[in-house]
Amino acid sequence: MTRIDTRFKKLKAEGKSAFVSYVMAGDPTYEISLEVVRGLPDAGVDIIELGLPFTDPMADGPSIQLAAQRALEAGMTLKRTLQLARDFRQGDDETPIVLMGYYNPIYSMGVEAFLTAARDAGIDGLIVVDLPPEEDDELCLPAQKAGLNFIRLATPTTDDVRLPKVLQNTSGFVYYVSITGITGAANADPSAVAPEVARIKASTDLPVCVGFGIKTPEGAEAIAGVADGAVVGSAIVNLLGEGKSPGDVLDFVRQLADGAHRA
């Protein structure tokens, strides 16, 4: 069992939904980013989604695109992202970390070298949004062999024909994208999300977490009430982009986590 599996088992025993927080590694600087990441568990975050900065984040909206740009301008790389995870692990060996990004930096490092480095840094799972199930031999299966979960996205356009393919080698949890479009583009609608989560859960025993379009504690509570977890990214990243202090960012995260855990 990975840390992700262990965390969901614990939350299920407690009757709670998960709160998953996304932050871009190195945004706006390595030091500030590390301070925020280190504070996430105490703010109520169950799983940390750590963004890997990339020049062309096609699935992401303006907030996360700008975060990636700030991180890259501050000198962030894949190796430094893994170092940030390593630094975090010096004080926390329990909170799961999911590395979310795109395949190009991983390909450039080399899959075998990357997986060894990611495992050694304490990464528990991967979300690589531009590798479809048809390319599972490329990274998904090697990652699982190395002991990392490979988390797949399902969307409102994932029909009953496509869903089994999406679920085929997914592990850890399923990430349901609540809206059609990019991150931060609209508000998640719990009434639309609930039947989709139920449809996915009818085909898998994995937890289903919902992201995209959750911006408030009330929104986190509503989505967590119909899913196994709520994921918030852009709303948190926006505060860093506005120059808010790590303390202010973590206060907001705590409100979001409290909302998700009330569900």
Tab-separated table of C-alpha atoms in Angstrom:
chain	number	residue	atom	x	y	z
A	1	MET	CA	0.000	0.000	0.000
A	2	THR	CA	1.179	3.493	-0.831
A	3	ARG	CA	0.703	6.475	1.456
A	4	ILE	CA	-2.281	7.377	-0.733
A	5	ASP	CA	-3.956	4.023	-0.109
A	6	THR	CA	-3.232	4.280	3.602
A	7	ARG	CA	-4.659	7.808	3.827
A	8	PHE	CA	-7.927	6.901	2.108
A	9	LYS	CA	-8.308	3.844	4.319
A	10	LYS	CA	-7.876	6.062	7.394
A	11	LEU	CA	-10.331	8.677	6.130
A	12	LYS	CA	-12.916	6.016	5.318
A	13	ALA	CA	-12.636	4.639	8.852
A	14	GLU	CA	-13.221	8.166	10.167
A	15	GLY	CA	-16.183	8.745	7.835
A	16	LYS	CA	-14.462	11.697	6.164
A	17	SER	CA	-13.878	12.851	2.624
A	18	ALA	CA	-10.364	13.853	1.595
A	19	PHE	CA	-9.191	17.376	1.022
A	20	VAL	CA	-6.542	17.588	-1.689
A	21	SER	CA	-4.597	20.810	-2.155
A	22	TYR	CA	-2.703	21.709	-5.333
A	23	VAL	CA	0.283	24.044	-5.287
A	24	MET	CA	2.853	24.714	-7.976
A	25	ALA	CA	6.361	23.743	-6.902
A	26	GLY	CA	8.595	26.812	-6.735
A	27	ASP	CA	5.815	29.407	-6.948
A	28	PRO	CA	6.718	32.191	-6.447
A	29	THR	CA	10.098	31.049	-5.076
A	30	TYR	CA	11.519	27.775	-3.844
A	31	GLU	CA	11.613	29.002	-0.257
A	32	ILE	CA	8.057	30.339	-0.136
A	33	SER	CA	6.742	27.257	-1.898
A	34	LEU	CA	8.462	24.941	0.559
A	35	GLU	CA	7.085	26.929	3.497
A	36	VAL	CA	3.555	26.588	2.120
A	37	VAL	CA	3.926	22.875	1.360
A	38	ARG	CA	5.315	22.200	4.832
A	39	GLY	CA	2.287	23.958	6.348
A	40	LEU	CA	-0.377	22.129	4.345
A	41	PRO	CA	-0.773	19.060	6.608
A	42	ASP	CA	-1.363	21.193	9.720
A	43	ALA	CA	-3.893	23.195	7.696
A	44	GLY	CA	-5.924	20.023	7.196
A	45	VAL	CA	-4.680	18.843	3.800
A	46	ASP	CA	-4.918	15.073	3.405
A	47	ILE	CA	-3.066	14.757	0.088
A	48	ILE	CA	-0.669	17.259	-1.469
A	49	GLU	CA	-0.818	17.681	-5.229
A	50	LEU	CA	2.515	19.181	-6.241
A	51	GLY	CA	2.549	20.853	-9.625
A	52	LEU	CA	5.548	20.320	-11.883
A	53	PRO	CA	6.276	23.603	-13.709
A	54	PHE	CA	6.064	23.310	-17.500
A	55	THR	CA	6.150	25.839	-20.319
A	56	ASP	CA	2.968	24.637	-22.035
A	57	PRO	CA	0.408	23.420	-19.469
A	58	MET	CA	-2.434	22.722	-21.900
A	59	ALA	CA	-5.044	21.573	-19.360
A	60	ASP	CA	-4.542	24.533	-17.061
A	61	GLY	CA	-6.167	27.922	-16.974
A	62	PRO	CA	-4.491	31.319	-16.557
A	63	SER	CA	-3.925	30.997	-12.785
A	64	ILE	CA	-1.855	27.836	-12.990
A	65	GLN	CA	-0.195	28.898	-16.247
A	66	LEU	CA	1.042	32.033	-14.484
A	67	ALA	CA	2.137	29.992	-11.471
A	68	ALA	CA	4.199	27.763	-13.736
A	69	GLN	CA	5.709	30.817	-15.388
A	70	ARG	CA	6.642	32.346	-12.026
A	71	ALA	CA	8.211	29.074	-10.893
A	72	LEU	CA	10.189	28.633	-14.099
A	73	GLU	CA	11.431	32.234	-13.921
A	74	ALA	CA	12.566	31.506	-10.346
A	75	GLY	CA	14.705	28.640	-11.664
A	76	MET	CA	12.424	25.694	-10.901
A	77	THR	CA	13.129	22.411	-12.684
A	78	LEU	CA	12.034	18.805	-12.347
A	79	LYS	CA	15.104	18.052	-10.245
A	80	ARG	CA	14.411	20.997	-7.938
A	81	THR	CA	10.760	19.936	-7.671
A	82	LEU	CA	11.889	16.526	-6.459
A	83	GLN	CA	14.302	18.242	-4.071
A	84	LEU	CA	11.387	20.222	-2.643
A	85	ALA	CA	9.559	16.948	-1.996
A	86	ARG	CA	12.720	15.565	-0.402
A	87	ASP	CA	12.998	18.621	1.856
A	88	PHE	CA	9.344	18.227	2.855
A	89	ARG	CA	9.883	14.565	3.698
A	90	GLN	CA	12.529	15.496	6.286
A	91	GLY	CA	9.686	16.569	8.567
A	92	ASP	CA	6.725	14.544	7.279
A	93	ASP	CA	6.813	10.896	6.245
A	94	GLU	CA	3.031	10.347	6.227
A	95	THR	CA	1.285	12.915	4.029
A	96	PRO	CA	0.904	11.610	0.474
A	97	ILE	CA	2.379	13.630	-2.382
A	98	VAL	CA	1.039	13.382	-5.919
A	99	LEU	CA	3.221	14.944	-8.607
A	100	MET	CA	1.014	16.495	-11.289
A	101	GLY	CA	2.308	17.690	-14.603
A	102	TYR	CA	3.167	16.867	-18.188
A	103	TYR	CA	5.301	14.193	-19.767
A	104	ASN	CA	7.954	16.278	-21.499
A	105	PRO	CA	10.192	16.974	-18.453
A	106	ILE	CA	9.908	13.324	-17.382
A	107	TYR	CA	10.777	12.098	-20.874
A	108	SER	CA	13.756	14.458	-20.961
A	109	MET	CA	15.105	13.039	-17.693
A	110	GLY	CA	14.384	9.463	-18.765
A	111	VAL	CA	11.605	7.331	-17.319
A	112	GLU	CA	13.807	4.965	-15.320
A	113	ALA	CA	15.919	7.773	-13.840
A	114	PHE	CA	12.802	9.799	-13.053
A	115	LEU	CA	10.991	6.968	-11.297
A	116	THR	CA	14.025	6.174	-9.180
A	117	ALA	CA	14.441	9.837	-8.233
A	118	ALA	CA	10.701	10.320	-7.578
A	119	ARG	CA	10.499	7.287	-5.324
A	120	ASP	CA	13.617	8.355	-3.443
A	121	ALA	CA	12.163	11.866	-3.005
A	122	GLY	CA	9.002	10.479	-1.407
A	123	ILE	CA	6.565	10.926	-4.287
A	124	ASP	CA	3.595	8.558	-3.943
A	125	GLY	CA	1.640	9.058	-7.143
A	126	LEU	CA	1.654	10.673	-10.561
A	127	ILE	CA	-0.902	12.568	-12.618
A	128	VAL	CA	0.451	13.087	-16.125
A	129	VAL	CA	-2.361	14.689	-18.042
A	130	ASP	CA	-1.008	14.305	-21.585
A	131	LEU	CA	-0.426	10.532	-21.489
A	132	PRO	CA	-3.616	8.678	-22.476
A	133	PRO	CA	-4.306	5.052	-21.482
A	134	GLU	CA	-3.108	3.924	-24.906
A	135	GLU	CA	0.399	4.946	-23.794
A	136	ASP	CA	0.412	3.011	-20.492
A	137	ASP	CA	3.614	1.163	-21.404
A	138	GLU	CA	5.384	4.529	-21.561
A	139	LEU	CA	5.072	5.545	-17.902
A	140	CYS	CA	1.969	4.198	-16.137
A	141	LEU	CA	2.996	0.556	-15.919
A	142	PRO	CA	6.667	1.287	-15.085
A	143	ALA	CA	5.488	3.713	-12.365
A	144	GLN	CA	3.246	1.117	-10.778
A	145	LYS	CA	6.038	-1.443	-10.943
A	146	ALA	CA	8.201	1.095	-9.086
A	147	GLY	CA	5.553	1.396	-6.345
A	148	LEU	CA	3.925	4.678	-7.400
A	149	ASN	CA	0.210	5.128	-7.987
A	150	PHE	CA	-0.793	6.358	-11.435
A	151	ILE	CA	-3.895	8.521	-11.150
A	152	ARG	CA	-6.057	9.059	-14.187
A	153	LEU	CA	-8.482	11.830	-15.062
A	154	ALA	CA	-12.102	11.163	-15.989
A	155	THR	CA	-14.162	14.013	-17.409
A	156	PRO	CA	-17.788	14.841	-18.283
A	157	THR	CA	-17.012	13.556	-21.803
A	158	THR	CA	-15.724	10.160	-20.593
A	159	ASP	CA	-18.620	7.982	-21.716
A	160	ASP	CA	-19.387	4.388	-20.756
A	161	VAL	CA	-17.369	3.092	-23.699
A	162	ARG	CA	-14.259	5.055	-22.743
A	163	LEU	CA	-14.490	4.712	-18.943
A	164	PRO	CA	-13.211	1.100	-18.678
A	165	LYS	CA	-10.102	2.079	-20.638
A	166	VAL	CA	-9.502	5.054	-18.339
A	167	LEU	CA	-9.871	2.868	-15.238
A	168	GLN	CA	-7.843	-0.047	-16.579
A	169	ASN	CA	-4.494	0.703	-14.924
A	170	THR	CA	-5.511	3.559	-12.634
A	171	SER	CA	-4.540	3.287	-8.964
A	172	GLY	CA	-4.643	5.452	-5.830
A	173	PHE	CA	-7.790	7.329	-6.797
A	174	VAL	CA	-9.706	8.545	-9.814
A	175	TYR	CA	-9.610	12.297	-10.427
A	176	TYR	CA	-12.946	13.448	-11.828
A	177	VAL	CA	-12.786	16.774	-13.648
A	178	SER	CA	-16.051	18.499	-12.781
A	179	ILE	CA	-16.253	20.798	-15.786
A	180	THR	CA	-15.490	20.684	-19.481
A	181	GLY	CA	-12.566	23.015	-20.006
A	182	ILE	CA	-9.481	24.275	-18.215
A	183	THR	CA	-8.734	24.716	-14.527
A	184	GLY	CA	-10.351	27.688	-12.805
A	185	ALA	CA	-12.818	28.273	-15.642
A	186	ALA	CA	-16.178	27.744	-13.899
A	187	ASN	CA	-17.814	26.621	-10.671
A	188	ALA	CA	-18.339	22.939	-9.969
A	189	ASP	CA	-22.022	21.945	-9.785
A	190	PRO	CA	-22.626	19.229	-7.149
A	191	SER	CA	-25.943	18.213	-8.736
A	192	ALA	CA	-24.153	17.477	-12.007
A	193	VAL	CA	-21.129	15.902	-10.330
A	194	ALA	CA	-23.008	13.453	-8.068
A	195	PRO	CA	-24.385	11.139	-10.789
A	196	GLU	CA	-21.032	11.113	-12.582
A	197	VAL	CA	-19.206	10.098	-9.390
A	198	ALA	CA	-21.792	7.352	-8.844
A	199	ARG	CA	-21.296	6.153	-12.425
A	200	ILE	CA	-17.535	5.907	-11.955
A	201	LYS	CA	-17.841	4.207	-8.573
A	202	ALA	CA	-20.093	1.566	-10.112
A	203	SER	CA	-17.081	0.502	-12.190
A	204	THR	CA	-14.247	0.738	-9.640
A	205	ASP	CA	-13.480	0.336	-5.949
A	206	LEU	CA	-11.087	3.289	-6.081
A	207	PRO	CA	-11.943	6.554	-4.322
A	208	VAL	CA	-13.163	9.327	-6.620
A	209	CYS	CA	-11.919	12.863	-5.953
A	210	VAL	CA	-13.350	15.867	-7.764
A	211	GLY	CA	-11.419	18.908	-8.892
A	212	PHE	CA	-11.700	21.988	-11.148
A	213	GLY	CA	-14.127	24.750	-10.208
A	214	ILE	CA	-13.975	24.526	-6.388
A	215	LYS	CA	-13.163	27.960	-5.027
A	216	THR	CA	-14.729	28.331	-1.561
A	217	PRO	CA	-15.128	26.372	1.687
A	218	GLU	CA	-18.822	25.991	0.843
A	219	GLY	CA	-17.929	24.634	-2.577
A	220	ALA	CA	-15.452	22.190	-1.054
A	221	GLU	CA	-18.115	20.994	1.386
A	222	ALA	CA	-20.712	20.536	-1.346
A	223	ILE	CA	-18.404	18.531	-3.604
A	224	ALA	CA	-16.937	16.476	-0.746
A	225	GLY	CA	-20.493	15.558	0.132
A	226	VAL	CA	-20.957	13.731	-3.180
A	227	ALA	CA	-17.420	12.379	-3.665
A	228	ASP	CA	-14.550	10.805	-1.755
A	229	GLY	CA	-12.571	14.007	-1.875
A	230	ALA	CA	-12.388	17.599	-3.117
A	231	VAL	CA	-9.396	19.084	-4.930
A	232	VAL	CA	-8.638	22.823	-4.904
A	233	GLY	CA	-5.862	24.406	-6.935
A	234	SER	CA	-6.475	27.680	-8.757
A	235	ALA	CA	-8.097	29.437	-5.783
A	236	ILE	CA	-4.992	28.708	-3.697
A	237	VAL	CA	-2.532	29.514	-6.466
A	238	ASN	CA	-4.265	32.871	-7.033
A	239	LEU	CA	-3.371	33.995	-3.509
A	240	LEU	CA	0.302	33.260	-4.124
A	241	GLY	CA	0.062	35.177	-7.381
A	242	GLU	CA	-1.351	38.144	-5.459
A	243	GLY	CA	1.678	38.085	-3.175
A	244	LYS	CA	-0.164	36.851	-0.086
A	245	SER	CA	2.027	35.529	2.716
A	246	PRO	CA	2.361	31.787	3.372
A	247	GLY	CA	0.377	32.338	6.567
A	248	ASP	CA	-2.522	33.935	4.704
A	249	VAL	CA	-2.477	31.166	2.098
A	250	LEU	CA	-2.508	28.473	4.768
A	251	ASP	CA	-5.383	30.191	6.618
A	252	PHE	CA	-7.447	29.971	3.427
A	253	VAL	CA	-6.439	26.336	2.905
A	254	ARG	CA	-7.558	25.577	6.461
A	255	GLN	CA	-11.006	27.030	5.708
A	256	LEU	CA	-11.260	24.902	2.569
A	257	ALA	CA	-10.172	21.765	4.428
A	258	ASP	CA	-12.660	22.433	7.219
A	259	GLY	CA	-15.384	22.727	4.597
A	260	ALA	CA	-14.447	19.435	2.922
A	261	HIS	CA	-14.232	17.632	6.250
A	262	ARG	CA	-17.688	18.880	7.320
A	263	ALA	CA	-19.310	16.993	4.427
